mmCIF file with all atom_site columns, C-alpha atoms in Angstrom:
data_model
loop_
_atom_site.group_PDB
_atom_site.id
_atom_site.type_symbol
_atom_site.label_atom_id
_atom_site.label_alt_id
_atom_site.label_comp_id
_atom_site.label_asym_id
_atom_site.label_entity_id
_atom_site.label_seq_id
_atom_site.pdbx_PDB_ins_code
_atom_site.Cartn_x
_atom_site.Cartn_y
_atom_site.Cartn_z
_atom_site.occupancy
_atom_site.B_iso_or_equiv
_atom_site.pdbx_formal_charge
_atom_site.auth_seq_id
_atom_site.auth_comp_id
_atom_site.auth_asym_id
_atom_site.auth_atom_id
_atom_site.pdbx_PDB_model_num
ATOM 1   C CA . MET K 1 1   ? -19.050 59.901 153.490 1.00 67.00 ? 1   MET K CA 1
ATOM 2   C CA . LYS K 1 2   ? -18.338 59.563 157.195 1.00 72.00 ? 2   LYS K CA 1
ATOM 3   C CA . LEU K 1 3   ? -17.604 55.877 156.705 1.00 72.00 ? 3   LEU K CA 1
ATOM 4   C CA . LEU K 1 4   ? -15.081 56.621 154.005 1.00 73.00 ? 4   LEU K CA 1
ATOM 5   C CA . GLY K 1 5   ? -13.372 59.098 156.318 1.00 71.00 ? 5   GLY K CA 1
ATOM 6   C CA . ILE K 1 6   ? -13.173 56.446 159.041 1.00 71.00 ? 6   ILE K CA 1
ATOM 7   C CA . LEU K 1 7   ? -11.739 53.861 156.710 1.00 73.00 ? 7   LEU K CA 1
ATOM 8   C CA . LEU K 1 8   ? -9.217  56.403 155.352 1.00 75.00 ? 8   LEU K CA 1
ATOM 9   C CA . GLY K 1 9   ? -8.134  57.482 158.809 1.00 73.00 ? 9   GLY K CA 1
ATOM 10  C CA . GLY K 1 10  ? -7.802  53.919 159.978 1.00 71.00 ? 10  GLY K CA 1
ATOM 11  C CA . LEU K 1 11  ? -5.813  52.987 156.812 1.00 74.00 ? 11  LEU K CA 1
ATOM 12  C CA . ALA K 1 12  ? -3.515  56.047 157.321 1.00 78.00 ? 12  ALA K CA 1
ATOM 13  C CA . LEU K 1 13  ? -2.773  54.959 160.980 1.00 75.00 ? 13  LEU K CA 1
ATOM 14  C CA . PHE K 1 14  ? -2.070  51.339 159.820 1.00 77.00 ? 14  PHE K CA 1
ATOM 15  C CA . LEU K 1 15  ? 0.252   52.681 157.034 1.00 80.00 ? 15  LEU K CA 1
ATOM 16  C CA . ALA K 1 16  ? 2.056   54.952 159.532 1.00 81.00 ? 16  ALA K CA 1
ATOM 17  C CA . GLY K 1 17  ? 2.861   52.005 161.759 1.00 79.00 ? 17  GLY K CA 1
ATOM 18  C CA . ASN K 1 18  ? 3.961   49.875 158.920 1.00 79.00 ? 18  ASN K CA 1
ATOM 19  C CA . SER K 1 19  ? 6.095   52.718 157.541 1.00 82.00 ? 19  SER K CA 1
ATOM 20  C CA . LEU K 1 20  ? 7.930   52.934 160.949 1.00 80.00 ? 20  LEU K CA 1
ATOM 21  C CA . ALA K 1 21  ? 8.552   49.119 160.859 1.00 81.00 ? 21  ALA K CA 1
ATOM 22  C CA . VAL K 1 22  ? 9.985   49.390 157.312 1.00 82.00 ? 22  VAL K CA 1
ATOM 23  C CA . ARG K 1 23  ? 12.333  52.181 158.341 1.00 82.00 ? 23  ARG K CA 1
ATOM 24  C CA . LEU K 1 24  ? 13.707  50.053 161.281 1.00 82.00 ? 24  LEU K CA 1
ATOM 25  C CA . LYS K 1 25  ? 14.348  47.184 158.821 1.00 86.00 ? 25  LYS K CA 1
ATOM 26  C CA . GLU K 1 26  ? 15.995  49.532 156.341 1.00 84.00 ? 26  GLU K CA 1
ATOM 27  C CA . GLU K 1 27  ? 18.325  50.777 159.049 1.00 84.00 ? 27  GLU K CA 1
ATOM 28  C CA . ALA K 1 28  ? 19.409  47.252 159.905 1.00 86.00 ? 28  ALA K CA 1
ATOM 29  C CA . GLY K 1 29  ? 20.038  46.655 156.171 1.00 86.00 ? 29  GLY K CA 1
ATOM 30  C CA . LEU K 1 30  ? 22.202  49.862 155.986 1.00 85.00 ? 30  LEU K CA 1
ATOM 31  C CA . LEU K 1 31  ? 24.349  48.598 158.900 1.00 87.00 ? 31  LEU K CA 1
ATOM 32  C CA . ARG K 1 32  ? 24.664  45.204 157.244 1.00 90.00 ? 32  ARG K CA 1
ATOM 33  C CA . LYS K 1 33  ? 25.966  47.081 154.116 1.00 90.00 ? 33  LYS K CA 1
ATOM 34  C CA . GLY K 1 34  ? 28.344  49.011 156.351 1.00 88.00 ? 34  GLY K CA 1
ATOM 35  C CA . GLN K 1 35  ? 29.622  45.796 157.682 1.00 90.00 ? 35  GLN K CA 1
ATOM 36  C CA . LEU K 1 36  ? 30.217  44.494 154.271 1.00 92.00 ? 36  LEU K CA 1
ATOM 37  C CA . LEU K 1 37  ? 31.998  47.660 153.370 1.00 92.00 ? 37  LEU K CA 1
ATOM 38  C CA . ILE K 1 38  ? 34.387  47.189 156.217 1.00 91.00 ? 38  ILE K CA 1
ATOM 39  C CA . LEU K 1 39  ? 34.932  43.613 155.373 1.00 91.00 ? 39  LEU K CA 1
ATOM 40  C CA . ARG K 1 40  ? 35.606  44.506 151.703 1.00 92.00 ? 40  ARG K CA 1
ATOM 41  C CA . VAL K 1 41  ? 38.238  47.118 152.644 1.00 90.00 ? 41  VAL K CA 1
ATOM 42  C CA . ARG K 1 42  ? 39.912  44.775 155.014 1.00 90.00 ? 42  ARG K CA 1
ATOM 43  C CA . ARG K 1 43  ? 40.079  42.108 152.235 1.00 90.00 ? 43  ARG K CA 1
ATOM 44  C CA . GLU K 1 44  ? 41.448  44.580 149.699 1.00 89.00 ? 44  GLU K CA 1
ATOM 45  C CA . LEU K 1 45  ? 44.236  45.658 152.152 1.00 86.00 ? 45  LEU K CA 1
ATOM 46  C CA . THR K 1 46  ? 45.210  42.205 153.312 1.00 86.00 ? 46  THR K CA 1
ATOM 47  C CA . VAL K 1 47  ? 44.683  39.877 150.284 1.00 88.00 ? 47  VAL K CA 1
ATOM 48  C CA . ARG K 1 48  ? 45.087  42.173 147.256 1.00 86.00 ? 48  ARG K CA 1
ATOM 49  C CA . LYS K 1 49  ? 47.244  44.696 149.087 1.00 86.00 ? 49  LYS K CA 1
ATOM 50  C CA . LEU K 1 50  ? 45.838  47.603 147.043 1.00 85.00 ? 50  LEU K CA 1
ATOM 51  C CA . PRO K 1 51  ? 46.757  51.351 147.662 1.00 87.00 ? 51  PRO K CA 1
ATOM 52  C CA . THR K 1 52  ? 44.177  53.457 149.197 1.00 84.00 ? 52  THR K CA 1
ATOM 53  C CA . GLY K 1 53  ? 43.246  55.322 145.971 1.00 86.00 ? 53  GLY K CA 1
ATOM 54  C CA . GLN K 1 54  ? 42.507  52.185 144.154 1.00 90.00 ? 54  GLN K CA 1
ATOM 55  C CA . ILE K 1 55  ? 40.532  50.711 147.102 1.00 90.00 ? 55  ILE K CA 1
ATOM 56  C CA . LEU K 1 56  ? 38.347  53.947 147.020 1.00 90.00 ? 56  LEU K CA 1
ATOM 57  C CA . ARG K 1 57  ? 37.863  53.773 143.261 1.00 92.00 ? 57  ARG K CA 1
ATOM 58  C CA . GLU K 1 58  ? 36.796  50.131 143.327 1.00 92.00 ? 58  GLU K CA 1
ATOM 59  C CA . LEU K 1 59  ? 34.461  50.714 146.160 1.00 92.00 ? 59  LEU K CA 1
ATOM 60  C CA . ALA K 1 60  ? 32.845  53.618 144.336 1.00 92.00 ? 60  ALA K CA 1
ATOM 61  C CA . ALA K 1 61  ? 32.433  51.492 141.304 1.00 93.00 ? 61  ALA K CA 1
ATOM 62  C CA . ASP K 1 62  ? 30.727  48.656 143.212 1.00 93.00 ? 62  ASP K CA 1
ATOM 63  C CA . ALA K 1 63  ? 26.937  48.783 142.973 1.00 92.00 ? 63  ALA K CA 1
ATOM 64  C CA . ASP K 1 64  ? 26.641  47.102 146.294 1.00 91.00 ? 64  ASP K CA 1
ATOM 65  C CA . PHE K 1 65  ? 27.792  50.262 147.951 1.00 90.00 ? 65  PHE K CA 1
ATOM 66  C CA . ALA K 1 66  ? 25.819  52.746 145.987 1.00 90.00 ? 66  ALA K CA 1
ATOM 67  C CA . CYS K 1 67  ? 23.776  53.355 149.173 1.00 88.00 ? 67  CYS K CA 1
ATOM 68  C CA . PHE K 1 68  ? 26.790  55.142 150.559 1.00 89.00 ? 68  PHE K CA 1
ATOM 69  C CA . PRO K 1 69  ? 27.247  58.183 148.326 1.00 90.00 ? 69  PRO K CA 1
ATOM 70  C CA . PHE K 1 70  ? 30.053  59.362 150.414 1.00 89.00 ? 70  PHE K CA 1
ATOM 71  C CA . VAL K 1 71  ? 32.265  56.556 149.152 1.00 91.00 ? 71  VAL K CA 1
ATOM 72  C CA . ARG K 1 72  ? 31.968  57.780 145.469 1.00 92.00 ? 72  ARG K CA 1
ATOM 73  C CA . LYS K 1 73  ? 32.530  61.461 146.571 1.00 92.00 ? 73  LYS K CA 1
ATOM 74  C CA . THR K 1 74  ? 35.528  60.538 148.556 1.00 91.00 ? 74  THR K CA 1
ATOM 75  C CA . ALA K 1 75  ? 37.004  58.477 145.628 1.00 91.00 ? 75  ALA K CA 1
ATOM 76  C CA . ASP K 1 76  ? 36.292  61.438 143.253 1.00 92.00 ? 76  ASP K CA 1
ATOM 77  C CA . ARG K 1 77  ? 38.046  63.875 145.553 1.00 91.00 ? 77  ARG K CA 1
ATOM 78  C CA . PHE K 1 78  ? 41.028  61.719 146.357 1.00 90.00 ? 78  PHE K CA 1
ATOM 79  C CA . THR K 1 79  ? 44.115  62.678 144.455 1.00 86.00 ? 79  THR K CA 1
ATOM 80  C CA . GLY K 1 80  ? 46.812  61.464 146.900 1.00 79.00 ? 80  GLY K CA 1
ATOM 81  C CA . THR K 1 81  ? 47.860  64.968 148.087 1.00 83.00 ? 81  THR K CA 1
ATOM 82  C CA . GLU K 1 82  ? 45.156  65.243 150.815 1.00 84.00 ? 82  GLU K CA 1
ATOM 83  C CA . SER K 1 83  ? 44.478  62.686 153.539 1.00 85.00 ? 83  SER K CA 1
ATOM 84  C CA . PRO K 1 84  ? 41.806  60.102 152.696 1.00 86.00 ? 84  PRO K CA 1
ATOM 85  C CA . ALA K 1 85  ? 40.707  60.153 156.325 1.00 86.00 ? 85  ALA K CA 1
ATOM 86  C CA . LEU K 1 86  ? 39.954  63.949 156.121 1.00 88.00 ? 86  LEU K CA 1
ATOM 87  C CA . ILE K 1 87  ? 38.047  63.620 152.768 1.00 90.00 ? 87  ILE K CA 1
ATOM 88  C CA . TRP K 1 88  ? 36.090  60.670 154.140 1.00 88.00 ? 88  TRP K CA 1
ATOM 89  C CA . GLN K 1 89  ? 35.196  62.503 157.283 1.00 86.00 ? 89  GLN K CA 1
ATOM 90  C CA . GLU K 1 90  ? 33.963  65.569 155.316 1.00 88.00 ? 90  GLU K CA 1
ATOM 91  C CA . GLU K 1 91  ? 31.890  63.455 153.022 1.00 88.00 ? 91  GLU K CA 1
ATOM 92  C CA . VAL K 1 92  ? 30.426  61.409 155.843 1.00 86.00 ? 92  VAL K CA 1
ATOM 93  C CA . ASP K 1 93  ? 29.434  64.460 157.772 1.00 83.00 ? 93  ASP K CA 1
ATOM 94  C CA . ARG K 1 94  ? 27.600  65.861 154.627 1.00 86.00 ? 94  ARG K CA 1
ATOM 95  C CA . TRP K 1 95  ? 25.703  62.687 154.147 1.00 84.00 ? 95  TRP K CA 1
ATOM 96  C CA . LYS K 1 96  ? 22.203  62.807 155.552 1.00 79.00 ? 96  LYS K CA 1
ATOM 97  C CA . GLY K 1 97  ? 21.394  59.040 155.337 1.00 72.00 ? 97  GLY K CA 1
ATOM 98  C CA . LEU K 1 98  ? 23.513  57.917 158.300 1.00 64.00 ? 98  LEU K CA 1
ATOM 99  C CA . PRO K 1 99  ? 22.153  55.241 160.371 1.00 64.00 ? 99  PRO K CA 1
ATOM 100 C CA . HIS K 1 100 ? 20.281  56.351 163.510 1.00 65.00 ? 100 HIS K CA 1
ATOM 101 C CA . SER K 1 101 ? 22.336  54.120 165.810 1.00 68.00 ? 101 SER K CA 1
ATOM 102 C CA . PRO K 1 102 ? 25.195  56.028 167.301 1.00 74.00 ? 102 PRO K CA 1
ATOM 103 C CA . ALA K 1 103 ? 27.509  52.973 167.013 1.00 72.00 ? 103 ALA K CA 1
ATOM 104 C CA . GLY K 1 104 ? 26.796  52.485 163.358 1.00 75.00 ? 104 GLY K CA 1
ATOM 105 C CA . ARG K 1 105 ? 27.360  56.097 162.531 1.00 77.00 ? 105 ARG K CA 1
ATOM 106 C CA . GLU K 1 106 ? 30.654  56.159 164.431 1.00 83.00 ? 106 GLU K CA 1
ATOM 107 C CA . ALA K 1 107 ? 31.851  52.977 162.727 1.00 83.00 ? 107 ALA K CA 1
ATOM 108 C CA . LEU K 1 108 ? 31.321  54.441 159.275 1.00 83.00 ? 108 LEU K CA 1
ATOM 109 C CA . ARG K 1 109 ? 33.164  57.598 160.341 1.00 85.00 ? 109 ARG K CA 1
ATOM 110 C CA . GLU K 1 110 ? 35.968  55.507 161.771 1.00 87.00 ? 110 GLU K CA 1
ATOM 111 C CA . LEU K 1 111 ? 36.453  53.433 158.678 1.00 88.00 ? 111 LEU K CA 1
ATOM 112 C CA . GLY K 1 112 ? 37.670  56.568 156.789 1.00 84.00 ? 112 GLY K CA 1
ATOM 113 C CA . GLY K 1 113 ? 40.037  57.353 159.665 1.00 84.00 ? 113 GLY K CA 1
ATOM 114 C CA . ILE K 1 114 ? 41.616  53.938 159.484 1.00 86.00 ? 114 ILE K CA 1
ATOM 115 C CA . LEU K 1 115 ? 41.997  53.948 155.716 1.00 80.00 ? 115 LEU K CA 1
ATOM 116 C CA . GLY K 1 116 ? 45.349  55.189 154.548 1.00 75.00 ? 116 GLY K CA 1
ATOM 117 C CA . GLY K 1 117 ? 46.310  56.096 158.158 1.00 74.00 ? 117 GLY K CA 1
ATOM 118 C CA . SER K 1 118 ? 49.085  53.535 158.719 1.00 76.00 ? 118 SER K CA 1
ATOM 119 C CA . ASP K 1 119 ? 50.666  50.374 157.252 1.00 79.00 ? 119 ASP K CA 1
ATOM 120 C CA . GLY K 1 120 ? 48.417  47.580 155.795 1.00 76.00 ? 120 GLY K CA 1
ATOM 121 C CA . GLU K 1 121 ? 48.655  45.226 158.770 1.00 82.00 ? 121 GLU K CA 1
ATOM 122 C CA . SER K 1 122 ? 47.806  47.848 161.245 1.00 85.00 ? 122 SER K CA 1
ATOM 123 C CA . GLN K 1 123 ? 44.863  49.040 159.201 1.00 86.00 ? 123 GLN K CA 1
ATOM 124 C CA . ALA K 1 124 ? 43.667  45.376 158.807 1.00 85.00 ? 124 ALA K CA 1
ATOM 125 C CA . ALA K 1 125 ? 43.853  44.810 162.650 1.00 88.00 ? 125 ALA K CA 1
ATOM 126 C CA . ALA K 1 126 ? 41.920  48.127 163.285 1.00 90.00 ? 126 ALA K CA 1
ATOM 127 C CA . LEU K 1 127 ? 39.341  47.175 160.632 1.00 90.00 ? 127 LEU K CA 1
ATOM 128 C CA . LEU K 1 128 ? 38.836  43.754 162.179 1.00 90.00 ? 128 LEU K CA 1
ATOM 129 C CA . LEU K 1 129 ? 38.084  45.435 165.515 1.00 90.00 ? 129 LEU K CA 1
ATOM 130 C CA . LEU K 1 130 ? 35.705  47.906 163.782 1.00 89.00 ? 130 LEU K CA 1
ATOM 131 C CA . GLU K 1 131 ? 33.999  44.991 162.059 1.00 90.00 ? 131 GLU K CA 1
ATOM 132 C CA . GLU K 1 132 ? 33.413  43.358 165.429 1.00 88.00 ? 132 GLU K CA 1
ATOM 133 C CA . ARG K 1 133 ? 31.877  46.467 166.749 1.00 88.00 ? 133 ARG K CA 1
ATOM 134 C CA . MET K 1 134 ? 29.697  46.838 163.717 1.00 87.00 ? 134 MET K CA 1
ATOM 135 C CA . GLN K 1 135 ? 28.456  43.292 164.167 1.00 88.00 ? 135 GLN K CA 1
ATOM 136 C CA . GLY K 1 136 ? 27.259  44.286 167.636 1.00 87.00 ? 136 GLY K CA 1
ATOM 137 C CA . SER K 1 137 ? 25.393  47.334 166.239 1.00 83.00 ? 137 SER K CA 1
ATOM 138 C CA . LEU K 1 138 ? 23.957  45.196 163.530 1.00 86.00 ? 138 LEU K CA 1
ATOM 139 C CA . SER K 1 139 ? 22.601  42.522 165.822 1.00 88.00 ? 139 SER K CA 1
ATOM 140 C CA . GLN K 1 140 ? 21.140  45.207 168.118 1.00 86.00 ? 140 GLN K CA 1
ATOM 141 C CA . ALA K 1 141 ? 19.440  46.869 165.015 1.00 83.00 ? 141 ALA K CA 1
ATOM 142 C CA . GLU K 1 142 ? 18.059  43.537 163.788 1.00 87.00 ? 142 GLU K CA 1
ATOM 143 C CA . LYS K 1 143 ? 16.573  42.705 167.208 1.00 89.00 ? 143 LYS K CA 1
ATOM 144 C CA . ARG K 1 144 ? 15.131  46.265 167.378 1.00 84.00 ? 144 ARG K CA 1
ATOM 145 C CA . ALA K 1 145 ? 13.710  45.982 163.946 1.00 82.00 ? 145 ALA K CA 1
ATOM 146 C CA . ALA K 1 146 ? 11.964  42.672 164.776 1.00 84.00 ? 146 ALA K CA 1
ATOM 147 C CA . ALA K 1 147 ? 10.529  43.668 168.152 1.00 85.00 ? 147 ALA K CA 1
ATOM 148 C CA . ASP K 1 148 ? 9.826   47.366 167.509 1.00 83.00 ? 148 ASP K CA 1
ATOM 149 C CA . GLY K 1 149 ? 8.670   46.741 163.991 1.00 78.00 ? 149 GLY K CA 1
ATOM 150 C CA . LYS K 1 150 ? 6.048   44.321 165.155 1.00 81.00 ? 150 LYS K CA 1
ATOM 151 C CA . LEU K 1 151 ? 5.033   46.738 167.850 1.00 81.00 ? 151 LEU K CA 1
ATOM 152 C CA . CYS K 1 152 ? 4.740   49.648 165.381 1.00 77.00 ? 152 CYS K CA 1
ATOM 153 C CA . ARG K 1 153 ? 2.617   47.519 163.039 1.00 78.00 ? 153 ARG K CA 1
ATOM 154 C CA . SER K 1 154 ? 0.319   46.372 165.850 1.00 81.00 ? 154 SER K CA 1
ATOM 155 C CA . LEU K 1 155 ? -0.063  49.919 167.155 1.00 77.00 ? 155 LEU K CA 1
ATOM 156 C CA . GLY K 1 156 ? -1.019  51.111 163.749 1.00 78.00 ? 156 GLY K CA 1
ATOM 157 C CA . VAL K 1 157 ? -3.624  48.465 163.408 1.00 76.00 ? 157 VAL K CA 1
ATOM 158 C CA . LEU K 1 158 ? -4.987  49.162 166.873 1.00 78.00 ? 158 LEU K CA 1
ATOM 159 C CA . ALA K 1 159 ? -5.062  52.846 166.443 1.00 76.00 ? 159 ALA K CA 1
ATOM 160 C CA . GLY K 1 160 ? -6.874  52.419 163.171 1.00 74.00 ? 160 GLY K CA 1
ATOM 161 C CA . LEU K 1 161 ? -9.432  50.218 164.703 1.00 75.00 ? 161 LEU K CA 1
ATOM 162 C CA . MET K 1 162 ? -9.814  52.472 167.762 1.00 76.00 ? 162 MET K CA 1
ATOM 163 C CA . LEU K 1 163 ? -10.453 55.419 165.372 1.00 72.00 ? 163 LEU K CA 1
ATOM 164 C CA . ALA K 1 164 ? -13.173 53.457 163.622 1.00 70.00 ? 164 ALA K CA 1
ATOM 165 C CA . VAL K 1 165 ? -14.830 52.422 166.857 1.00 74.00 ? 165 VAL K CA 1
ATOM 166 C CA . LEU K 1 166 ? -14.698 55.938 168.305 1.00 74.00 ? 166 LEU K CA 1
ATOM 167 C CA . ALA K 1 167 ? -16.070 57.523 165.081 1.00 70.00 ? 167 ALA K CA 1
ATOM 168 C CA . ILE K 1 168 ? -18.933 55.090 164.792 1.00 68.00 ? 168 ILE K CA 1
#
């Protein structure tokens, strides 16, 4: 019975370390999706020259951006009478799944402030700058996920082994 407890405790510590590594990787993936969202909005503004409401509806319908529920909620609420930036900000603030990196969170908030705020060319230029900042956040998150993820997994394994050694 004691051996089973030792094995389960060691396994729990290993899984905790692995879980932390997975969370870091998921955050980098969320930032990558955020970068794609910015790129898509910029493309819709510059190439297709779509109005704000249609951009929001198309983004909401795209399964690639289902991980951002605030996009659908913003599209549902947008009627053309209220500022899309205001609606976007409210919905982003309600969303609990924001990336932990401050730059990533801020970039997703700023995207809504840019959308519908000025003429198409100015919006595209601001989105280009935002995309470059998001790229920096993404590369930092990917490096962190690789380094810290490996560290978390290793610490989980070592803690599990230490528990087994101490308990025996």
